Short mmCIF file of C-alpha atoms in Angstrom, two decimals:
data_model
loop_
_atom_site.label_atom_id
_atom_site.label_comp_id
_atom_site.label_asym_id
_atom_site.label_seq_id
_atom_site.Cartn_x
_atom_site.Cartn_y
_atom_site.Cartn_z
CA MET A 963 -3.76 -109.61 30.02
CA PRO A 964 -4.27 -112.10 32.64
CA SER A 965 -6.28 -111.01 35.09
CA PRO A 966 -4.28 -109.53 38.12
CA PRO A 967 -3.91 -111.15 41.50
CA ALA A 968 -6.11 -108.96 43.18
CA PHE A 969 -8.79 -109.20 41.40
CA GLU A 970 -8.53 -113.52 41.58
CA ALA A 971 -8.28 -113.07 45.27
CA LEU A 972 -11.80 -110.46 45.23
CA ARG A 973 -13.56 -113.06 43.03
CA LYS A 974 -12.75 -116.25 45.14
CA VAL A 975 -14.04 -114.16 48.43
CA VAL A 976 -17.10 -112.95 46.87
CA ALA A 977 -18.19 -116.85 45.88
CA ALA A 978 -16.79 -117.97 49.26
CA GLN A 979 -19.03 -115.41 51.13
CA GLY A 980 -22.11 -115.66 48.56
CA GLN A 981 -25.45 -115.09 51.22
CA ALA A 982 -23.17 -113.30 53.80
CA LEU A 983 -22.35 -110.11 51.44
CA GLY A 984 -25.75 -108.76 51.30
CA PRO A 985 -26.69 -105.32 51.14
CA ASP A 986 -28.18 -104.81 54.92
CA ARG A 987 -25.05 -107.40 56.33
CA PRO A 988 -21.30 -106.33 57.76
CA GLY A 989 -20.05 -108.09 55.26
CA LEU A 990 -20.59 -105.61 52.76
CA ARG A 991 -18.07 -103.13 53.83
CA LEU A 992 -15.26 -106.19 53.53
CA LEU A 993 -16.45 -106.08 49.84
CA LEU A 994 -16.45 -102.78 49.36
CA LEU A 995 -12.66 -102.82 51.45
CA VAL A 996 -11.40 -105.45 49.13
CA ALA A 997 -12.70 -104.22 45.86
CA LEU A 998 -10.99 -100.70 46.61
CA THR A 999 -7.73 -102.96 47.58
CA ALA A 1000 -8.09 -105.04 44.43
CA ALA A 1001 -8.57 -101.65 42.36
CA VAL A 1002 -5.70 -99.99 43.09
CA ALA A 1003 -3.47 -103.20 42.72
CA GLY A 1004 -4.70 -103.81 39.26
CA GLY A 1005 -4.11 -99.89 38.37
CA VAL A 1006 -0.53 -100.34 39.85
CA TYR A 1007 -0.58 -103.94 38.27
CA ALA A 1008 -1.56 -102.03 34.65
CA TRP A 1009 0.70 -99.48 34.88
CA ARG A 1010 3.68 -101.37 35.50
CA SER A 1011 2.98 -103.97 32.74
CA GLN A 1012 2.96 -101.33 29.95
CA PRO A 1013 5.82 -101.71 27.33
CA GLU A 1014 8.49 -99.55 27.83
CA PRO A 1015 10.34 -98.14 24.17
CA GLU A 1016 13.57 -98.98 23.71
CA PRO A 1017 15.95 -96.41 22.77
CA LEU A 1018 16.95 -96.18 18.92
CA ALA A 1019 20.51 -96.95 18.49
CA PRO A 1020 22.34 -93.60 16.98
CA PRO A 1021 23.04 -94.09 12.93
CA ALA A 1022 26.28 -95.80 12.13
CA PRO A 1023 28.21 -93.14 10.72
CA ILE A 1024 29.47 -93.63 6.75
CA SER A 1025 32.68 -94.45 6.03
CA GLY A 1026 34.20 -92.11 3.73
CA THR A 1027 34.59 -87.63 3.66
CA PRO A 1028 30.88 -86.61 2.72
CA PRO A 1029 31.06 -84.64 -1.00
CA PRO A 1030 30.95 -81.01 -0.46
CA GLU A 1031 27.79 -79.06 -1.63
CA PRO A 1032 27.99 -78.03 -5.10
CA GLY A 1033 27.26 -74.31 -4.59
CA ASN A 1034 30.72 -74.47 -2.65
CA ALA A 1035 33.08 -76.64 -4.29
CA ALA A 1036 33.79 -73.86 -6.91
CA ARG A 1037 34.81 -71.63 -3.56
CA LEU A 1038 36.42 -73.97 -1.61
CA ARG A 1039 38.52 -75.39 -4.30
CA PRO A 1040 41.97 -73.05 -4.28
CA ALA A 1041 42.58 -71.41 -7.65
CA PRO A 1042 45.86 -72.76 -9.57
CA ALA A 1043 48.77 -70.39 -9.15
CA THR A 1044 50.40 -69.48 -12.46
CA GLU A 1045 53.95 -68.60 -12.64
CA LEU A 1046 56.71 -67.98 -15.52
CA THR A 1047 60.35 -68.16 -15.33
CA VAL A 1048 62.30 -65.83 -17.23
CA HIS A 1049 66.24 -65.05 -17.33
CA VAL A 1050 67.07 -61.26 -17.44
CA THR A 1051 70.35 -60.46 -18.85
CA GLY A 1052 72.86 -57.29 -19.96
CA LYS A 1053 72.97 -53.89 -18.58
CA VAL A 1054 70.54 -54.90 -15.42
CA ARG A 1055 71.88 -54.11 -11.56
CA ARG A 1056 70.60 -58.12 -10.78
CA PRO A 1057 70.73 -60.20 -13.90
CA GLY A 1058 69.94 -63.91 -13.68
CA VAL A 1059 66.53 -65.90 -13.93
CA ILE A 1060 63.68 -64.43 -12.04
CA THR A 1061 60.32 -65.88 -11.23
CA LEU A 1062 56.81 -63.54 -12.02
CA PRO A 1063 53.80 -64.02 -11.79
CA GLY A 1064 51.63 -64.37 -15.03
CA GLY A 1065 50.90 -62.32 -17.26
CA SER A 1066 53.60 -60.09 -16.30
CA ARG A 1067 55.24 -57.57 -18.88
CA VAL A 1068 58.93 -57.06 -20.07
CA ALA A 1069 59.09 -54.17 -17.94
CA ASP A 1070 58.38 -55.94 -14.80
CA ALA A 1071 60.96 -58.57 -15.51
CA VAL A 1072 63.31 -55.70 -16.04
CA ARG A 1073 62.34 -54.19 -12.56
CA ALA A 1074 62.60 -57.45 -11.10
CA ALA A 1075 66.32 -57.26 -12.34
CA GLY A 1076 66.97 -54.08 -10.42
CA GLY A 1077 66.23 -51.97 -13.12
CA VAL A 1078 68.40 -50.84 -15.97
CA ARG A 1079 71.98 -50.05 -15.06
CA GLY A 1080 73.80 -46.77 -16.41
CA ALA A 1081 72.42 -45.47 -19.57
CA ALA A 1082 71.79 -48.45 -21.02
CA ALA A 1083 69.28 -47.88 -24.11
CA THR A 1084 66.03 -50.06 -24.25
CA GLY A 1085 64.86 -49.17 -27.37
CA SER A 1086 65.12 -52.76 -29.07
CA LEU A 1087 62.88 -54.09 -26.17
CA ASN A 1088 59.30 -53.88 -26.35
CA LEU A 1089 58.76 -53.34 -22.31
CA ALA A 1090 54.95 -53.94 -22.68
CA ARG A 1091 54.91 -57.02 -24.36
CA ARG A 1092 53.81 -60.34 -21.99
CA LEU A 1093 56.43 -62.81 -21.09
CA VAL A 1094 56.95 -65.83 -22.40
CA ASP A 1095 58.08 -68.78 -19.76
CA GLY A 1096 61.37 -69.69 -20.43
CA GLU A 1097 62.21 -66.95 -22.47
CA GLN A 1098 65.58 -64.38 -22.52
CA ILE A 1099 65.30 -60.82 -22.10
CA VAL A 1100 68.62 -59.01 -23.09
CA VAL A 1101 68.99 -55.31 -21.86
CA GLY A 1102 71.33 -53.24 -23.94
CA SER A 1103 74.49 -54.18 -25.73
CA ALA A 1104 75.54 -56.59 -23.03
CA GLY A 1105 74.26 -60.66 -23.34
CA PRO A 1106 75.26 -63.67 -25.52
CA ALA A 1107 72.43 -62.74 -27.88
CA ALA A 1108 73.40 -59.16 -28.60
CA ALA A 1109 77.13 -60.31 -28.38
CA ALA A 1110 76.38 -62.51 -31.30
CA ALA A 1111 74.24 -59.82 -33.37
CA PRO A 1112 76.78 -58.36 -36.48
CA ALA A 1113 78.12 -54.91 -35.99
CA PRO A 1114 75.44 -52.19 -37.68
CA MET A 1115 76.35 -51.32 -41.44
CA ASP A 1116 76.07 -47.97 -43.30
CA PRO A 1117 72.56 -46.68 -42.36
CA ALA A 1118 72.98 -44.30 -45.21
CA ASP A 1119 73.19 -47.58 -47.83
CA PRO A 1120 70.26 -49.57 -48.03
CA ALA A 1121 71.62 -52.30 -49.05
CA THR A 1122 74.28 -52.87 -46.39
CA ALA A 1123 71.98 -51.56 -43.27
CA VAL A 1124 71.31 -54.41 -40.61
CA VAL A 1125 67.35 -54.31 -40.12
CA ASP A 1126 66.24 -54.88 -36.55
CA LEU A 1127 63.58 -57.80 -36.94
CA ASN A 1128 61.45 -56.68 -33.69
CA THR A 1129 61.22 -53.02 -34.99
CA ALA A 1130 61.15 -53.20 -38.74
CA THR A 1131 58.46 -52.10 -40.81
CA ILE A 1132 57.35 -54.16 -44.18
CA GLU A 1133 59.39 -51.73 -46.17
CA GLN A 1134 62.93 -51.82 -44.52
CA LEU A 1135 62.55 -56.20 -44.77
CA GLU A 1136 61.36 -56.00 -48.21
CA GLY A 1137 65.41 -54.20 -48.65
CA LEU A 1138 66.26 -57.78 -47.20
CA PRO A 1139 67.72 -60.04 -49.47
CA GLY A 1140 65.25 -62.24 -51.12
CA VAL A 1141 62.39 -61.01 -49.39
CA GLY A 1142 59.36 -59.70 -51.54
CA GLU A 1143 56.24 -58.13 -49.44
CA VAL A 1144 54.67 -61.60 -49.06
CA LEU A 1145 57.55 -62.86 -47.12
CA ALA A 1146 57.93 -59.56 -45.21
CA ARG A 1147 53.97 -59.87 -43.98
CA ARG A 1148 55.17 -63.38 -43.05
CA ILE A 1149 58.21 -62.23 -41.07
CA THR A 1150 55.74 -59.63 -39.19
CA GLU A 1151 53.12 -62.25 -38.62
CA TYR A 1152 55.41 -64.19 -37.13
CA ARG A 1153 56.42 -61.58 -34.77
CA ALA A 1154 53.29 -60.54 -33.71
CA ALA A 1155 52.05 -64.22 -33.17
CA HIS A 1156 55.12 -64.86 -30.98
CA GLY A 1157 55.88 -61.85 -29.15
CA GLY A 1158 58.66 -60.62 -31.31
CA PHE A 1159 62.05 -61.87 -31.94
CA ARG A 1160 64.47 -63.39 -29.57
CA ALA A 1161 67.28 -64.83 -31.67
CA VAL A 1162 68.03 -64.43 -35.33
CA GLU A 1163 67.64 -68.35 -35.84
CA GLN A 1164 64.05 -68.03 -35.38
CA LEU A 1165 63.77 -66.94 -39.11
CA ARG A 1166 64.25 -70.60 -39.92
CA ASP A 1167 60.69 -70.80 -38.41
CA VAL A 1168 58.96 -68.59 -41.19
CA SER A 1169 57.56 -70.52 -43.87
CA GLY A 1170 59.14 -69.35 -47.11
CA ILE A 1171 62.91 -69.17 -45.42
CA GLY A 1172 64.49 -72.29 -45.93
CA ASP A 1173 68.68 -72.83 -45.43
CA ARG A 1174 69.76 -70.39 -48.56
CA LYS A 1175 67.38 -67.89 -47.88
CA TYR A 1176 68.57 -67.36 -44.37
CA ALA A 1177 72.14 -67.71 -44.64
CA GLU A 1178 71.48 -65.13 -47.09
CA MET A 1179 69.68 -63.10 -44.61
CA ARG A 1180 71.28 -63.87 -41.18
CA ASP A 1181 74.19 -61.11 -41.65
CA ARG A 1182 71.52 -58.36 -42.20
CA VAL A 1183 69.43 -58.62 -39.14
CA ARG A 1184 69.81 -58.32 -35.44
CA VAL A 1185 67.05 -58.75 -32.76
#
C-alpha cells in the first residue's frame, strides 16, 4: 500500500529540520503536532482505502415449474372419477339413460329411475348385482327385451316349460333340448362371470352352443 500524503509530509519536515528538533528545543512540539495530525490522517486514509464487498446478484429463477415432492405427489393428484351409464326401462317411474357412480348395483339404477311403478315384479332381476357400463335393465314385463321373450308354456310339462336363464338351476337347464350336465354348467359359469344374461342371444357366446343348438333352445328360455 503506498504511504499516505501526511506521512510523506512528516518525513520531509523531519529531514529538513534535522537539528532543530532536538529533545530540548521548541521544534519538538511542532514535531509532535505534525505526528499526531499524520496519525489521524493515516487512520482515515486506511479506513477509506478498505475494499467494500459487492452485493451478490440474486440467482436467476429456473424456468419451468419445480417438480412436486414425491411424498406429496399422491396427495396432490386427484383420483380419477369412475362413472357408468345404463339404460333403465320397463315399469319404472322415470325410464331412460342414467349415469351412476362406479360400483353401483341394479337396485341403485332402479332407485335412480324413480323406483318400480305400480305392482311390477322384480323377481327376474338380481338387485344386488354390480352394474356394467352400457347395459340395459328391464323392470317388469314392459321394455324391448321383455317384449321379445316368448310367452310361458305349461309349467307342469318340463318338455314345454320356459326356463329363466338368470335363475335356472343346473337341473332345470338340463331339461332344455340338447343340454347335458356339462353344457348346463357352462351356462351357469357364463352367467356368473358376466353378471347374468341380458338377452337370450348371449347363449351364442357359451362354448358348445352353435347355431343349430341355439335354434332348438331359444323358444324355451327367457331373461
